[in-house]
C-alpha positions as a Markdown table, in Angstrom:
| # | Residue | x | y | z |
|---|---|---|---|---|
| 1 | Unk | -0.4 | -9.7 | 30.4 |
| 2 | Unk | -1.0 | -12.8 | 29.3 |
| 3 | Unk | 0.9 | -16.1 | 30.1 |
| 4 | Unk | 3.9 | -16.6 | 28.4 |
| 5 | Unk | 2.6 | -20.0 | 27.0 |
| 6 | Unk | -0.9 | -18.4 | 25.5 |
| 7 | Unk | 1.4 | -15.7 | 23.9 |
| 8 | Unk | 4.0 | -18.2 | 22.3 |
| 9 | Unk | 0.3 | -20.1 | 20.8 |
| 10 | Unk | -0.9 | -16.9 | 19.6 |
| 11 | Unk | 2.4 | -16.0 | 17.8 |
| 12 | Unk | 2.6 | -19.5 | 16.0 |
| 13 | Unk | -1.0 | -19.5 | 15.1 |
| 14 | Unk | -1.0 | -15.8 | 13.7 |
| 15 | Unk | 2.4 | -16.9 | 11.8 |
| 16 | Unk | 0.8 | -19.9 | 10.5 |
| 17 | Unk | -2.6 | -17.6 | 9.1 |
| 18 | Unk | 0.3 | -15.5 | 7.5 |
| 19 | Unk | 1.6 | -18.6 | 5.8 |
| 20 | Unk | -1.8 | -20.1 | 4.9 |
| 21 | Unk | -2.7 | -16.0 | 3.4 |
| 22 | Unk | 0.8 | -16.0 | 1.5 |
| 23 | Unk | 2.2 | -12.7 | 3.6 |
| 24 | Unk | 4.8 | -14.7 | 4.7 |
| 25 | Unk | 7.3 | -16.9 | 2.5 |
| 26 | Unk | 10.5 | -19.1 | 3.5 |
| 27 | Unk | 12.3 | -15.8 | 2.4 |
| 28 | Unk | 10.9 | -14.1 | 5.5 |
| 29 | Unk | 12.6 | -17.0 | 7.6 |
| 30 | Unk | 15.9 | -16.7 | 6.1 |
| 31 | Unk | 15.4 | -12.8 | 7.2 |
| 32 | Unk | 14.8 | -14.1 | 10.5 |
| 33 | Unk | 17.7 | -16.1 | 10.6 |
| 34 | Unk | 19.9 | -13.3 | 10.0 |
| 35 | Unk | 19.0 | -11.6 | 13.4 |
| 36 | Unk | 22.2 | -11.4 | 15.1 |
| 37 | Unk | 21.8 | -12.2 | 18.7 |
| 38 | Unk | 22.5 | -9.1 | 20.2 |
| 39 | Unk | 19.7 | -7.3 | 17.8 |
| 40 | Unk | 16.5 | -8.6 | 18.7 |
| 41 | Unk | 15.0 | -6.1 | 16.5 |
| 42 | Unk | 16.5 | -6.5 | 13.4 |
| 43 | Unk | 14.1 | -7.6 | 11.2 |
| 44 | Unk | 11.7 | -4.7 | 12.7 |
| 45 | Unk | 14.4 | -2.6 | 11.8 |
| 46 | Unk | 15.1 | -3.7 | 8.3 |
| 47 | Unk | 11.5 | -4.1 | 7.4 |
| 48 | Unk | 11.0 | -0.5 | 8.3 |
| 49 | Unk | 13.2 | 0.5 | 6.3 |
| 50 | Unk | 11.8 | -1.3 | 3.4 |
| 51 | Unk | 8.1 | 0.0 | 4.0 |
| 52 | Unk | 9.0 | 3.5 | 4.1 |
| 53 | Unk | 11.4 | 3.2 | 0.6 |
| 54 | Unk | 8.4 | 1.7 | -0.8 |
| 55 | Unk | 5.4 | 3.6 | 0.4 |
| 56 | Unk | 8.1 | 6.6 | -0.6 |
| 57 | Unk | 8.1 | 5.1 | -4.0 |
| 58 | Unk | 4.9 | 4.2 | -4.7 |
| 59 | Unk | 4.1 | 7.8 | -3.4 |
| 60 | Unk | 6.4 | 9.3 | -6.4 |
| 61 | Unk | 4.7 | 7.1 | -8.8 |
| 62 | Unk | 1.2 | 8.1 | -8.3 |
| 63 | Unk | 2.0 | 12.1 | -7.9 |
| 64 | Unk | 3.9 | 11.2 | -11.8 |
| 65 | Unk | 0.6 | 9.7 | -13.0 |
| 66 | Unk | -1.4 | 12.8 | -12.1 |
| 67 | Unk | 0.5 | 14.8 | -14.2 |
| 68 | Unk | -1.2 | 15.9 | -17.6 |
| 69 | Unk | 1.6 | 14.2 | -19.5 |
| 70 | Unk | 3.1 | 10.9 | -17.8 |
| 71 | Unk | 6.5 | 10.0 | -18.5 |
| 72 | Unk | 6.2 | 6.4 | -18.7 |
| 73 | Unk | 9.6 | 5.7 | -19.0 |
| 74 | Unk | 10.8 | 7.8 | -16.1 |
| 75 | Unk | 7.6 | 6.0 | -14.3 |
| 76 | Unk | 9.4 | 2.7 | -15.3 |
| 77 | Unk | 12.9 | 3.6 | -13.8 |
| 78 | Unk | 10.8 | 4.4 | -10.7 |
| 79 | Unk | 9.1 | 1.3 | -10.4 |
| 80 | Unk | 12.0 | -0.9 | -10.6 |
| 81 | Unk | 12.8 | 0.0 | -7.2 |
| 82 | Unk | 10.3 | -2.1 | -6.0 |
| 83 | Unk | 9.9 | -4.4 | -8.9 |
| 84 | Unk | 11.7 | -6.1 | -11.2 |
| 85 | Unk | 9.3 | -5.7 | -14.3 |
| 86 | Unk | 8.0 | -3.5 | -16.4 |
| 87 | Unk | 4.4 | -3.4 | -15.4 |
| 88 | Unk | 3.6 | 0.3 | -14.0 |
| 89 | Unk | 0.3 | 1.3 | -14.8 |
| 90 | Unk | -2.0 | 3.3 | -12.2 |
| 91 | Unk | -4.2 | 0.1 | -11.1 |
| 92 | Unk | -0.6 | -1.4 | -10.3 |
| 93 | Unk | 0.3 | 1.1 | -8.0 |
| 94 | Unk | -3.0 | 1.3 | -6.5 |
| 95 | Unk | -2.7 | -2.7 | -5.8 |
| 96 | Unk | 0.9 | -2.5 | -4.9 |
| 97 | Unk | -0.1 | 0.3 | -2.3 |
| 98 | Unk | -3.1 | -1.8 | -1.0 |
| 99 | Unk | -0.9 | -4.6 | -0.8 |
| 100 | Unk | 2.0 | -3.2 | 1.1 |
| 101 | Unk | 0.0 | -1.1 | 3.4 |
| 102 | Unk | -1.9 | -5.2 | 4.2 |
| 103 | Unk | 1.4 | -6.4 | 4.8 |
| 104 | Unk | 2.7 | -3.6 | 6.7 |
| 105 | Unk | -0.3 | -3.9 | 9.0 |
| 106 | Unk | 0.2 | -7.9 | 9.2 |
| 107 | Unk | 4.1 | -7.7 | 9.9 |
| 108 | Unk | 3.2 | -5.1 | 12.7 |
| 109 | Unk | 1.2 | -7.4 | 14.3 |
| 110 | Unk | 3.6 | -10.4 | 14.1 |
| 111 | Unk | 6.2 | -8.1 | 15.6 |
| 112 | Unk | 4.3 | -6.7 | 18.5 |
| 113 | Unk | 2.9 | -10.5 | 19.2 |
| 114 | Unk | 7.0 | -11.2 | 19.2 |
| 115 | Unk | 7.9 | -8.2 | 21.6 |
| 116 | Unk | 5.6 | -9.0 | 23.7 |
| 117 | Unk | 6.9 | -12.6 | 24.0 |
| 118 | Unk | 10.3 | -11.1 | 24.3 |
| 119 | Unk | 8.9 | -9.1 | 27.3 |
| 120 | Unk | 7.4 | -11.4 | 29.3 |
| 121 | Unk | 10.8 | -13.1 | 28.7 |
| 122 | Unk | 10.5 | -15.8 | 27.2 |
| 123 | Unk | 11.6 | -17.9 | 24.0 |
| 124 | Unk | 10.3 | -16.2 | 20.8 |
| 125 | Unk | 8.7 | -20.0 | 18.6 |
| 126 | Unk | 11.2 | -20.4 | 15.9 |
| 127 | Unk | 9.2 | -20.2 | 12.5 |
| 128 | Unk | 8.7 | -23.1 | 10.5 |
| 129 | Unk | 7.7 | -23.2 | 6.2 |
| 130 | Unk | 4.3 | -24.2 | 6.6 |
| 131 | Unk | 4.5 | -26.8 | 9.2 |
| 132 | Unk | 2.6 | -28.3 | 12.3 |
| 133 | Unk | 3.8 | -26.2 | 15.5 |
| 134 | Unk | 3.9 | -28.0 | 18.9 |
| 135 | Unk | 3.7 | -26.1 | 21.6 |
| 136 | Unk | 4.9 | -28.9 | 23.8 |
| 137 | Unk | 8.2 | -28.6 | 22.6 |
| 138 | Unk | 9.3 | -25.3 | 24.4 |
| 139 | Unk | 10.9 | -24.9 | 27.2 |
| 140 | Unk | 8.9 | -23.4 | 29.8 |
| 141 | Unk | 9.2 | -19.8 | 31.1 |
């Protein structure tokens, strides 16, 4: 496994490529800020949660635009679980599937680089909005 040190670079550099790609926002540090101290994994948990609602979602809303006859506004309704807008044609929910399954992907890997920090015991970086990270800061393990 590697170093604890190498591992804590890798993590800040991979969060910093999410930042500089958009997949990460300052929302996703105020999720991180919520994890209670005794539930490492909570943001694992609540993001799984919210990729399987909308992968179930965007699931429904293709099956309803194979139908002959679409019911756009029951299409709608269905949409506005995941989005606040109107806009639920069948290149949306192609995109929006595309774009959730990138992030899914990208969020797995940031939480796998995490757990394996957290396994090799040591201090998970804390995540900065588009800032320098200085690796001389930690402590070390």
């Amino acid at each position: 496994m590697a170093g604890i040190h190498q591992l804590q670079k890798h993590f800040l550099d991979y969060v910093d490529s999410l930042f500089n790609e958009e997949v990460l926002d300052e929302q996703f540090i105020e999720v991180q800020g919520l994890k209670p101290v005794d539930n490492p994994n909570f943001t694992v948990q609540l993001f799984t949660i919210f990729s399987d609602d909308a992968m179930t979602v965007i699931t429904v809303m293709a099956e309803m635009l194979k139908q002959p006859t679409v019911n756009f506004i029951e299409l709608y309704h269905t949409g506005q679980k995941l989005r606040g807008s109107s806009a639920t044609l069948a290149g949306y929910v192609r995109q929006l599937h595309y774009e959730i399954s990138t992030l899914k992907s990208k969020l797995e890997s940031f939480f796998h680089l995490e757990k394996q920090i957290q396994d090799a015991v040591g201090e998970v970086p804390p995540i900065r909005l588009r800032m320098g990270y200085n690796l001389e800061n930690l402590k070390p393990a």
